[in-house]
């Protein structure tokens, strides 16, 4: 008999979902989430309060709905990636929504309370490997990809991840298929087959995932950090798994990995270790019945829950309290100060690390960062704990202070560390501050009280993990709210942050010649030494620094949450409330979500931007410098849940602000004032210029971003890549930026959108303030740059070049098939095609051919010119670029067969799935705003585009789709293939296979023309790559790293040859473009 019980789950007053906690007889605990009410609608019979019981017996009647995937805000960052780079070629296949149906996709997530900490010592990565293998069929549903086929057919998706102590699986699907999907999914935990013939393929997928993340500095630092743990401690493990740890070494040792996978599953995939969260527009009673019927069969092995309590003082080792230096992949200088604290999970009601991170990471007056920036030693700072498994687990809690250093800061790193220690000393002297704590508490409570809805699949994923950590009443709040001020707990935590307990890590390309040690798994270059005695002595008696003090009271915290009365008629879409030669303003009052929030977007268009690479760089510099100028004054707005963002667009810049409407005018006026009175010191200009140059470099280190840059530089008549911008910025001086900003403000066309909790008259005041403050004059429309796309000739055209990171094996190919200027109907047809293509692409290229971990099709809308693409990230050590391209071409033939044998019934099901996706309601106001703003940015103003697409989809026939695909993929194709070749690619791989060399290390490196590379994205620790090409070993590498630090070498693509039978070789991009025709300026039409 199932043991069922109910508990009250504390929830936000704005949360209209109903909850019930049940525990099955096998020990599995489930949270049932009934999500039947339209967003913004209050249930008549439910009292919404922080805690309480809801009526579970209500009969629910609603139409079938679908998912609520948030639209990506691909607006780049303040590091030099412009929105033009990110959005001018927007993938057209988006899970966009309109408020027609009353529900979202249903979703479920299951967390197994075991992860990589439980890996056996002789099989590193086994938990991650099992996460992959359980999806390879079950006794009830034996086909290997049956679940993926079912999910994709009905508009859903699925994923999984392995952490230190938890493994999470999740999926989403249309509501009417949710019960069957639950049954199919549950079989992976009841009776997975773990097929022996799937082992080889999935271990390659695990290895490919590892190879993809090999260039990421964050993972490199994490693995280096693992070497400092006590011997035998689970944090000292290699948790990713790869071919070496899961195939080659076990084979050498006679280990049966298949048998050990089965044993691991029986030992750890037990019902009483599992927590389940399910969300759907079903009644709680229905969900309870389904969960009982389906998940009661999950076995319970009766073993004690895995515990790591015996592992204490994780990093209390001589190797931890040292000074480390590390050579990064990126061009970046960083200081990382790390403390190891006891597990803090028992203090979740107080959250001492959040409190300390708030103070040490503050950027306002009196903060560590404000003082470091004043001295021009730092341009960024992060402090705290990321709350992921590696930094916060049952054995240990890590607290970090990470400083992004300027070159001058790196030279004064002792002084930088001293300032951090002085601030900590000040905190200890003053003791915990109740005022600061209660201010943080208020901000978190307001955010929770007016919490936006989140995507169901993300929501259940987070909740099912919380169920492993908190009591039922705090499943939704345990990781968010600060429940109580406890001076003793706060003091104990901050007292542990002493200089003698810190591990110090310096990261810089300048250390290339000083790092003889190699971390074995990621091959990271590093060195380790004692912390200088004179440093230790200086830190024993720290003098008071009068420039450091606690933050002052935050004036940006909202206090008025009144919903505004409307002063114009409500409308379904934004309406023009101002249209003049100077400005156009769109407005829509929120009538659905009923929250005291708003979004304000303004696009400032200028004829100065876009015509030359210098103009684009000047805009990037301005935005970065503006962000630095605003840090001290606007940081309070940021922590008070007000968001501001500057975005470089093709014709100018975009200002975006959002949050509680009460204080948005104050933030907006502050930003505009700083723009109007813009100035910058020579020291700040030089520091930001150096940082921006490095961010351009870091951008193209990522082969996927490099491929995208090159593709758009070929397709667009005028397009400046990160390489172009890096080259153009050399001679620019402070006076150039000041002159640019002055001229930029004089002539502008301003277009804006105000949406949310404002009246029409209040919306107009934003435009009035901006235009009035700038005293700008109108710009004739014909002076603004217009985007034009070039027509790819018929046939195959290949641009092949070496990836810039010499030690990265990752190759990326994007095969793009261009169509014609688009309208809503053609766009909908292409979206349908790509939706049909997704699962076969994954199955053929990843599962069967094992090309790589990342394979996907995309629907492309490049400034109104349509097309579709297939992208593969593979490893050059496994496949040559020509082999990979041939397999991608073979996939097109395979997919052609899929279409030819598709039944009308299956076609209709896919059409309905896409229509359902488009009918899903927005989860929060931001999704609706993003969709409306996109129509303003692209100047189509088709706010009803979704309705038009749905109408078009309902008229399509299977034959039309088959004919369109045949034409564009085969009979009249215009193919552009962009290929970035990783280290070990093409010729090298061929030589190895033919036996000319025995190992990759035996090859003599080539002598490339250019040493290093350039880039764009300054985001910390992504999938980045290293320096240059194939050079002589240590001496050449040191030279290259030195170049990274100074950024003085011009970079250019090193083109690789294309055989005549493959297609036209684009060896000279400029010459190739010269012979192309340009499409007229195009916007998607009705």
GROMACS .gro file of C-alpha atoms in nm, residues 243-561:
model
  319
  243UNK     CA    1   3.751   0.742  -2.379
  244UNK     CA    2   4.064   0.706  -2.169
  245UNK     CA    3   3.884   0.658  -1.836
  246UNK     CA    4   3.582   0.461  -1.960
  247UNK     CA    5   3.724   0.251  -2.244
  248UNK     CA    6   4.101   0.232  -2.290
  249UNK     CA    7   4.206   0.201  -1.926
  250UNK     CA    8   3.929  -0.049  -1.835
  251UNK     CA    9   4.022  -0.264  -2.135
  252UNK     CA   10   4.385  -0.265  -2.025
  253UNK     CA   11   4.280  -0.366  -1.673
  254UNK     CA   12   4.031  -0.631  -1.785
  255UNK     CA   13   3.732  -0.444  -1.642
  256UNK     CA   14   3.386  -0.512  -1.787
  257UNK     CA   15   3.237  -0.163  -1.807
  258UNK     CA   16   2.902  -0.309  -1.911
  259UNK     CA   17   2.885  -0.517  -1.595
  260UNK     CA   18   2.996  -0.229  -1.376
  261UNK     CA   19   2.731   0.000  -1.526
  262UNK     CA   20   2.462  -0.253  -1.434
  263UNK     CA   21   2.602  -0.288  -1.082
  264UNK     CA   22   2.618   0.090  -1.039
  265UNK     CA   23   2.256   0.124  -1.149
  266UNK     CA   24   2.133  -0.148  -0.912
  267UNK     CA   25   2.327   0.004  -0.626
  268UNK     CA   26   2.232   0.368  -0.672
  269UNK     CA   27   1.926   0.409  -0.896
  270UNK     CA   28   1.692   0.321  -0.612
  271UNK     CA   29   1.347   0.474  -0.557
  272UNK     CA   30   1.423   0.598  -0.206
  273UNK     CA   31   1.711   0.808  -0.342
  274UNK     CA   32   1.479   0.972  -0.597
  275UNK     CA   33   1.268   1.287  -0.597
  276UNK     CA   34   1.019   1.359  -0.874
  277UNK     CA   35   0.843   1.681  -0.978
  278UNK     CA   36   0.562   1.677  -1.235
  279UNK     CA   37   0.378   1.982  -1.368
  280UNK     CA   38   0.072   1.976  -1.591
  281UNK     CA   39  -0.274   2.125  -1.639
  282UNK     CA   40  -0.423   1.812  -1.481
  283UNK     CA   41  -0.592   1.793  -1.145
  284UNK     CA   42  -0.376   1.698  -0.851
  285UNK     CA   43  -0.580   1.380  -0.815
  286UNK     CA   44  -0.507   1.281  -1.174
  287UNK     CA   45  -0.136   1.350  -1.133
  288UNK     CA   46  -0.127   1.151  -0.812
  289UNK     CA   47  -0.295   0.856  -0.976
  290UNK     CA   48  -0.053   0.864  -1.270
  291UNK     CA   49   0.255   0.890  -1.051
  292UNK     CA   50   0.140   0.602  -0.832
  293UNK     CA   51   0.055   0.380  -1.127
  294UNK     CA   52   0.373   0.451  -1.320
  295UNK     CA   53   0.651   0.510  -1.067
  296UNK     CA   54   0.561   0.256  -0.801
  297UNK     CA   55   0.750   0.001  -1.012
  298UNK     CA   56   1.082   0.181  -0.965
  299UNK     CA   57   1.289  -0.065  -0.756
  300UNK     CA   58   1.407   0.005  -0.402
  301UNK     CA   59   1.728  -0.174  -0.307
  302UNK     CA   60   1.684  -0.110   0.066
  303UNK     CA   61   2.038   0.023   0.103
  304UNK     CA   62   2.130   0.325   0.312
  305UNK     CA   63   2.136   0.658   0.132
  306UNK     CA   64   2.486   0.741   0.002
  307UNK     CA   65   2.665   0.964   0.252
  308UNK     CA   66   2.994   1.149   0.241
  309UNK     CA   67   2.980   1.281   0.595
  310UNK     CA   68   3.307   1.108   0.679
  311UNK     CA   69   3.494   1.345   0.449
  312UNK     CA   70   3.583   1.648   0.657
  313UNK     CA   71   3.822   1.938   0.599
  314UNK     CA   72   3.827   1.869   0.226
  315UNK     CA   73   4.108   2.109   0.141
  316UNK     CA   74   4.299   2.114   0.466
  317UNK     CA   75   4.613   2.010   0.282
  318UNK     CA   76   4.954   2.173   0.227
  319UNK     CA   77   4.882   2.192  -0.147
  320UNK     CA   78   4.574   2.410  -0.092
  321UNK     CA   79   4.738   2.699   0.094
  322UNK     CA   80   4.966   2.790  -0.194
  323UNK     CA   81   5.006   3.041  -0.475
  324UNK     CA   82   4.908   2.890  -0.810
  325UNK     CA   83   4.962   3.032  -1.156
  326UNK     CA   84   4.768   2.903  -1.455
  327UNK     CA   85   4.784   2.963  -1.829
  328UNK     CA   86   4.427   3.015  -1.956
  329UNK     CA   87   4.281   2.943  -2.297
  330UNK     CA   88   4.136   3.292  -2.305
  331UNK     CA   89   4.324   3.618  -2.309
  332UNK     CA   90   4.229   3.725  -1.957
  333UNK     CA   91   4.400   3.825  -1.631
  334UNK     CA   92   4.229   3.699  -1.317
  335UNK     CA   93   4.289   3.663  -0.948
  336UNK     CA   94   4.094   3.389  -0.773
  337UNK     CA   95   4.099   3.379  -0.391
  338UNK     CA   96   3.936   3.065  -0.254
  339UNK     CA   97   3.839   2.950   0.092
  340UNK     CA   98   3.712   2.604   0.185
  341UNK     CA   99   3.441   2.611   0.450
  342UNK     CA  100   3.237   2.335   0.615
  343UNK     CA  101   2.914   2.245   0.439
  344UNK     CA  102   2.666   2.531   0.488
  345UNK     CA  103   2.348   2.350   0.383
  346UNK     CA  104   2.223   2.331   0.741
  347UNK     CA  105   2.228   2.712   0.745
  348UNK     CA  106   2.003   2.755   0.442
  349UNK     CA  107   1.761   2.965   0.647
  350UNK     CA  108   2.040   3.218   0.712
  351UNK     CA  109   2.247   3.183   0.392
  352UNK     CA  110   2.574   3.323   0.530
  353UNK     CA  111   2.761   3.279   0.200
  354UNK     CA  112   2.496   3.479   0.015
  355UNK     CA  113   2.533   3.759   0.270
  356UNK     CA  114   2.913   3.759   0.242
  357UNK     CA  115   2.905   3.735  -0.137
  358UNK     CA  116   2.669   4.032  -0.147
  359UNK     CA  117   2.912   4.246   0.052
  360UNK     CA  118   3.241   4.137  -0.104
  361UNK     CA  119   3.089   4.141  -0.452
  362UNK     CA  120   2.928   4.482  -0.411
  363UNK     CA  121   3.031   4.744  -0.667
  364UNK     CA  122   2.900   5.063  -0.507
  365UNK     CA  123   3.079   5.325  -0.304
  366UNK     CA  124   3.302   5.187  -0.031
  367UNK     CA  125   3.332   4.846  -0.198
  368UNK     CA  126   3.642   4.647  -0.287
  369UNK     CA  127   3.563   4.681  -0.656
  370UNK     CA  128   3.507   5.056  -0.640
  371UNK     CA  129   3.851   5.105  -0.488
  372UNK     CA  130   4.022   4.864  -0.729
  373UNK     CA  131   3.861   5.036  -1.026
  374UNK     CA  132   3.961   5.378  -0.893
  375UNK     CA  133   4.322   5.256  -0.896
  376UNK     CA  134   4.267   5.105  -1.244
  377UNK     CA  135   4.354   4.758  -1.116
  378UNK     CA  136   4.028   4.579  -1.196
  379UNK     CA  137   3.737   4.590  -1.440
  380UNK     CA  138   3.522   4.322  -1.282
  381UNK     CA  139   3.470   4.130  -0.958
  382UNK     CA  140   3.263   3.834  -0.845
  383UNK     CA  141   3.229   3.699  -0.491
  384UNK     CA  142   3.032   3.413  -0.344
  385UNK     CA  143   2.937   3.054  -0.403
  386UNK     CA  144   2.759   2.939  -0.720
  387UNK     CA  145   2.559   2.678  -0.522
  388UNK     CA  146   2.635   2.407  -0.778
  389UNK     CA  147   2.758   2.068  -0.664
  390UNK     CA  148   3.129   2.130  -0.697
  391UNK     CA  149   3.125   2.450  -0.493
  392UNK     CA  150   2.857   2.346  -0.243
  393UNK     CA  151   2.811   1.983  -0.145
  394UNK     CA  152   2.776   1.774   0.169
  395UNK     CA  153   3.154   1.773   0.228
  396UNK     CA  154   3.251   2.130   0.158
  397UNK     CA  155   3.147   2.484   0.068
  398UNK     CA  156   3.373   2.699  -0.147
  399UNK     CA  157   3.381   3.076  -0.121
  400UNK     CA  158   3.548   3.266  -0.405
  401UNK     CA  159   3.655   3.621  -0.472
  402UNK     CA  160   3.738   3.649  -0.843
  403UNK     CA  161   3.888   3.973  -0.974
  404UNK     CA  162   3.921   4.053  -1.346
  405UNK     CA  163   4.252   4.234  -1.345
  406UNK     CA  164   4.392   4.497  -1.576
  407UNK     CA  165   4.758   4.458  -1.672
  408UNK     CA  166   4.834   4.717  -1.406
  409UNK     CA  167   4.629   4.517  -1.156
  410UNK     CA  168   4.828   4.203  -1.235
  411UNK     CA  169   5.145   4.397  -1.165
  412UNK     CA  170   4.998   4.506  -0.828
  413UNK     CA  171   4.831   4.178  -0.738
  414UNK     CA  172   4.968   4.183  -0.380
  415UNK     CA  173   4.801   4.519  -0.323
  416UNK     CA  174   4.479   4.388  -0.480
  417UNK     CA  175   4.472   4.092  -0.241
  418UNK     CA  176   4.553   4.321   0.050
  419UNK     CA  177   4.247   4.537  -0.024
  420UNK     CA  178   4.026   4.225  -0.026
  421UNK     CA  179   4.169   4.115   0.309
  422UNK     CA  180   4.125   4.468   0.447
  423UNK     CA  181   3.756   4.460   0.359
  424UNK     CA  182   3.715   4.122   0.528
  425UNK     CA  183   3.898   4.256   0.831
  426UNK     CA  184   3.659   4.551   0.841
  427UNK     CA  185   3.362   4.309   0.832
  428UNK     CA  186   3.505   4.112   1.124
  429UNK     CA  187   3.570   4.427   1.326
  430UNK     CA  188   3.220   4.563   1.276
  431UNK     CA  189   3.048   4.227   1.302
  432UNK     CA  190   2.743   4.118   1.097
  433UNK     CA  191   2.517   4.405   0.991
  434UNK     CA  192   2.147   4.352   1.058
  435UNK     CA  193   2.064   4.653   0.835
  436UNK     CA  194   2.245   4.508   0.535
  437UNK     CA  195   2.104   4.160   0.598
  438UNK     CA  196   1.747   4.288   0.620
  439UNK     CA  197   1.795   4.492   0.302
  440UNK     CA  198   1.904   4.177   0.115
  441UNK     CA  199   1.615   3.993   0.278
  442UNK     CA  200   1.367   4.257   0.156
  443UNK     CA  201   1.498   4.243  -0.201
  444UNK     CA  202   1.476   3.863  -0.213
  445UNK     CA  203   1.126   3.865  -0.062
  446UNK     CA  204   1.002   4.121  -0.316
  447UNK     CA  205   1.146   3.918  -0.601
  448UNK     CA  206   0.972   3.607  -0.467
  449UNK     CA  207   0.646   3.786  -0.394
  450UNK     CA  208   0.619   3.913  -0.752
  451UNK     CA  209   0.799   3.620  -0.908
  452UNK     CA  210   0.767   3.566  -1.282
  453UNK     CA  211   0.658   3.228  -1.409
  454UNK     CA  212   0.942   3.012  -1.538
  455UNK     CA  213   0.955   2.752  -1.810
  456UNK     CA  214   0.797   2.431  -1.671
  457UNK     CA  215   1.093   2.213  -1.766
  458UNK     CA  216   1.334   2.447  -1.587
  459UNK     CA  217   1.097   2.481  -1.293
  460UNK     CA  218   1.061   2.108  -1.226
  461UNK     CA  219   1.434   2.056  -1.277
  462UNK     CA  220   1.511   2.309  -1.004
  463UNK     CA  221   1.236   2.185  -0.772
  464UNK     CA  222   1.328   1.817  -0.790
  465UNK     CA  223   1.684   1.907  -0.681
  466UNK     CA  224   1.550   2.126  -0.400
  467UNK     CA  225   1.353   1.824  -0.280
  468UNK     CA  226   1.685   1.653  -0.205
  469UNK     CA  227   1.799   1.946   0.011
  470UNK     CA  228   1.505   2.106   0.195
  471UNK     CA  229   1.193   2.004   0.391
  472UNK     CA  230   0.867   1.996   0.189
  473UNK     CA  231   0.744   2.335   0.305
  474UNK     CA  232   1.060   2.493   0.160
  475UNK     CA  233   1.083   2.308  -0.171
  476UNK     CA  234   1.011   2.637  -0.353
  477UNK     CA  235   1.177   2.881  -0.115
  478UNK     CA  236   1.477   2.703   0.037
  479UNK     CA  237   1.720   2.825  -0.228
  480UNK     CA  238   1.575   3.177  -0.252
  481UNK     CA  239   1.458   3.334   0.076
  482UNK     CA  240   1.667   3.449   0.369
  483UNK     CA  241   1.443   3.337   0.652
  484UNK     CA  242   1.622   3.462   0.963
  485UNK     CA  243   1.906   3.682   1.078
  486UNK     CA  244   2.150   3.483   1.291
  487UNK     CA  245   2.448   3.687   1.402
  488UNK     CA  246   2.643   3.388   1.528
  489UNK     CA  247   2.613   3.191   1.202
  490UNK     CA  248   2.713   3.495   0.996
  491UNK     CA  249   3.009   3.572   1.223
  492UNK     CA  250   3.134   3.213   1.212
  493UNK     CA  251   3.135   3.214   0.834
  494UNK     CA  252   3.308   3.550   0.789
  495UNK     CA  253   3.568   3.465   1.055
  496UNK     CA  254   3.677   3.169   0.842
  497UNK     CA  255   3.778   3.404   0.558
  498UNK     CA  256   4.126   3.470   0.689
  499UNK     CA  257   4.441   3.522   0.480
  500UNK     CA  258   4.607   3.207   0.618
  501UNK     CA  259   4.312   2.991   0.502
  502UNK     CA  260   4.306   3.115   0.143
  503UNK     CA  261   4.424   2.945  -0.174
  504UNK     CA  262   4.548   3.196  -0.432
  505UNK     CA  263   4.529   3.145  -0.808
  506UNK     CA  264   4.659   3.385  -1.071
  507UNK     CA  265   4.543   3.334  -1.428
  508UNK     CA  266   4.712   3.504  -1.721
  509UNK     CA  267   4.859   3.424  -2.065
  510UNK     CA  268   5.172   3.602  -1.940
  511UNK     CA  269   5.257   3.295  -1.732
  512UNK     CA  270   5.308   3.070  -2.035
  513UNK     CA  271   5.682   3.037  -1.977
  514UNK     CA  272   5.651   2.998  -1.600
  515UNK     CA  273   5.413   2.702  -1.575
  516UNK     CA  274   5.595   2.370  -1.618
  517UNK     CA  275   5.332   2.150  -1.454
  518UNK     CA  276   5.043   1.985  -1.643
  519UNK     CA  277   4.707   1.886  -1.499
  520UNK     CA  278   4.661   1.533  -1.643
  521UNK     CA  279   4.300   1.544  -1.769
  522UNK     CA  280   4.272   1.892  -1.923
  523UNK     CA  281   4.646   1.938  -1.984
  524UNK     CA  282   4.630   2.276  -1.815
  525UNK     CA  283   4.967   2.447  -1.771
  526UNK     CA  284   5.022   2.565  -1.413
  527UNK     CA  285   5.278   2.622  -1.142
  528UNK     CA  286   5.261   2.613  -0.763
  529UNK     CA  287   5.473   2.787  -0.505
  530UNK     CA  288   5.463   2.896  -0.144
  531UNK     CA  289   5.289   3.224  -0.071
  532UNK     CA  290   5.573   3.474  -0.016
  533UNK     CA  291   5.658   3.517   0.352
  534UNK     CA  292   5.654   3.895   0.324
  535UNK     CA  293   5.292   3.876   0.203
  536UNK     CA  294   5.193   3.659   0.495
  537UNK     CA  295   5.360   3.892   0.742
  538UNK     CA  296   5.189   4.197   0.592
  539UNK     CA  297   4.847   4.032   0.618
  540UNK     CA  298   4.887   3.943   0.986
  541UNK     CA  299   4.837   4.304   1.092
  542UNK     CA  300   4.623   4.480   0.833
  543UNK     CA  301   4.582   4.858   0.868
  544UNK     CA  302   4.234   5.005   0.841
  545UNK     CA  303   4.148   5.133   0.494
  546UNK     CA  304   3.920   5.434   0.526
  547UNK     CA  305   3.804   5.403   0.166
  548UNK     CA  306   3.629   5.074   0.247
  549UNK     CA  307   3.293   5.069   0.419
  550UNK     CA  308   2.954   4.897   0.412
  551UNK     CA  309   2.706   4.988   0.136
  552UNK     CA  310   2.478   5.279   0.204
  553UNK     CA  311   2.099   5.243   0.198
  554UNK     CA  312   1.975   5.134  -0.145
  555UNK     CA  313   1.752   5.402  -0.300
  556UNK     CA  314   1.645   5.175  -0.587
  557UNK     CA  315   1.440   4.932  -0.375
  558UNK     CA  316   1.077   4.958  -0.487
  559UNK     CA  317   0.814   5.067  -0.239
  560UNK     CA  318   0.505   5.139  -0.452
  561UNK     CA  319   0.343   4.828  -0.603
   0.00000   0.00000   0.00000
